[in-house]
PDB file of C-alpha atoms and ligand atoms in Angstrom:
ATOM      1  CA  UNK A   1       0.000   0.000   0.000  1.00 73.00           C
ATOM      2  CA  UNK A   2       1.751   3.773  -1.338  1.00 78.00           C
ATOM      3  CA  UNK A   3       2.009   6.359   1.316  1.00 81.00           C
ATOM      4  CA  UNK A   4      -0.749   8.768   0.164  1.00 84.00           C
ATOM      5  CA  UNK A   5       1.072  11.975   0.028  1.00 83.00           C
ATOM      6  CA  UNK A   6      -0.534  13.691   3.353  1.00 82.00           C
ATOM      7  CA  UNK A   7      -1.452  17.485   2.896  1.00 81.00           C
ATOM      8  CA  UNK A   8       1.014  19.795   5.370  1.00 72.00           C
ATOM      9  CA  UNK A   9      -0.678  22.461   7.119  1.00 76.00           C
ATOM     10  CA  UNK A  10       1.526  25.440   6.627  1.00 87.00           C
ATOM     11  CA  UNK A  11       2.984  26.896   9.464  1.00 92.00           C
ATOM     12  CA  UNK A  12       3.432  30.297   9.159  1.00 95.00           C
ATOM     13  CA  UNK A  13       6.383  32.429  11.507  1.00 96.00           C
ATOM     14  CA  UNK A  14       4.995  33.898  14.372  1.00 94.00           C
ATOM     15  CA  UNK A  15       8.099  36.217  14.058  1.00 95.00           C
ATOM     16  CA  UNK A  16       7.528  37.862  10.497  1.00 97.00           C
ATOM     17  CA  UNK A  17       4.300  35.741   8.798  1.00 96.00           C
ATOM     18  CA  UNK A  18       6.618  33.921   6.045  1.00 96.00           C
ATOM     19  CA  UNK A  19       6.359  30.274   5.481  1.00 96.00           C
ATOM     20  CA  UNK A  20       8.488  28.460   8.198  1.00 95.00           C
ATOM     21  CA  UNK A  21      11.405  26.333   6.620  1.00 95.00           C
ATOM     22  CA  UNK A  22      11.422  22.772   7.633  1.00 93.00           C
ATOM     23  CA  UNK A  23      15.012  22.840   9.278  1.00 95.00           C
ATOM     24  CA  UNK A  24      13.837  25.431  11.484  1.00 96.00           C
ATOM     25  CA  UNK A  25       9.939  25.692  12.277  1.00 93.00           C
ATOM     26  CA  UNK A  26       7.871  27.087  13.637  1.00 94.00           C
ATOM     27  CA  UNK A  27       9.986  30.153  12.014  1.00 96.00           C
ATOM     28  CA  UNK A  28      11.474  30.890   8.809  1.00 97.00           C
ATOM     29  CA  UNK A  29      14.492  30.947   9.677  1.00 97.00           C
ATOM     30  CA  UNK A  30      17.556  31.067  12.392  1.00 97.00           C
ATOM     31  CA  UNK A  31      17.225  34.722  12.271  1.00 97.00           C
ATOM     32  CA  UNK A  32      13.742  34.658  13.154  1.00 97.00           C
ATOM     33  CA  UNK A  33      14.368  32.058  15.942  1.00 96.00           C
ATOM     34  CA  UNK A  34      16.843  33.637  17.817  1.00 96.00           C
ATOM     35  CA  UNK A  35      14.539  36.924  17.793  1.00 96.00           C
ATOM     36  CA  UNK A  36      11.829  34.930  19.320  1.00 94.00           C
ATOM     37  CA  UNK A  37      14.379  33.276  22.001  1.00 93.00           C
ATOM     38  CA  UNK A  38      15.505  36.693  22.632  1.00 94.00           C
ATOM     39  CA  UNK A  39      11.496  37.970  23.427  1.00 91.00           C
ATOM     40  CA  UNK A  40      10.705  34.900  25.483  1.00 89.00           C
ATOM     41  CA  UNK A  41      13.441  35.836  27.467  1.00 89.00           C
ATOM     42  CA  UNK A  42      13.310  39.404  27.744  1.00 88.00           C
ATOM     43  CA  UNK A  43       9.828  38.976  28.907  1.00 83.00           C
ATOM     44  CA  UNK A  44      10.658  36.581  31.710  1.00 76.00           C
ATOM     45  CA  UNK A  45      13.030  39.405  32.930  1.00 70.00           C
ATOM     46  CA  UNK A  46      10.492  41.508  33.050  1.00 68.00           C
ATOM     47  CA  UNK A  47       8.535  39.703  35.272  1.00 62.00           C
ATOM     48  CA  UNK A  48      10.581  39.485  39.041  1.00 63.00           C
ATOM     49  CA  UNK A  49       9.882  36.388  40.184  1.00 63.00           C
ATOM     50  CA  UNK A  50      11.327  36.915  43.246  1.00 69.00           C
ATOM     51  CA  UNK A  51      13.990  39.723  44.022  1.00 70.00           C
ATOM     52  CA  UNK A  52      17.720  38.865  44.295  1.00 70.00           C
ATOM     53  CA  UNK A  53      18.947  38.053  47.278  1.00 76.00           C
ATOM     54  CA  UNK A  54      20.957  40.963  49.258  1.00 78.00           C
ATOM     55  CA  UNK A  55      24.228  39.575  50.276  1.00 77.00           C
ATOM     56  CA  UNK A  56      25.355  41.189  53.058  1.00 77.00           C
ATOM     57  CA  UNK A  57      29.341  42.008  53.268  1.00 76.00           C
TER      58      UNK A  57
HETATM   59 ZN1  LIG B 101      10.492  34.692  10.112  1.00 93.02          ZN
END
C-alpha cells in the first residue's frame, strides 16, 4: 500500500508571517528564531519572580 502523500498544514512564523522552513519551524528561519528566544526571554526578565537576594558584606 503507497504512502498517500498527506497534505502539510503550513505553518506560518509567528516572528515575520513567512512560510516556516522545515530545518527550522515554527519560524522561517535562524534569524527569526533567535529573535523569538531573545522575546521569550526578555519577557521573563520583566517579570521578578522573586527579588535577588541581598548579600550582606
Ligand atoms: Zn520569520
Amino acid at each position: 500500500m503507497p504512502d498517500a502523500p498527506r497534505p502539510r498544514p503550513v505553518l506560518r512564523c509567528p516572528i515575520c508571517r513567512r512560510v516556516a522552513a522545515e530545518a527550522t519551524r515554527p519560524f522561517c528561519s535562524e534569524r527569526c528564531a533567535q529573535v523569538d528566544l531573545g522575546r521569550w526571554l526578555t519577557e521573563s526578565y520583566a517579570i521578578p519572580a522573586a527579588p535577588p537576594e541581598q548579600t550582606e558584606d
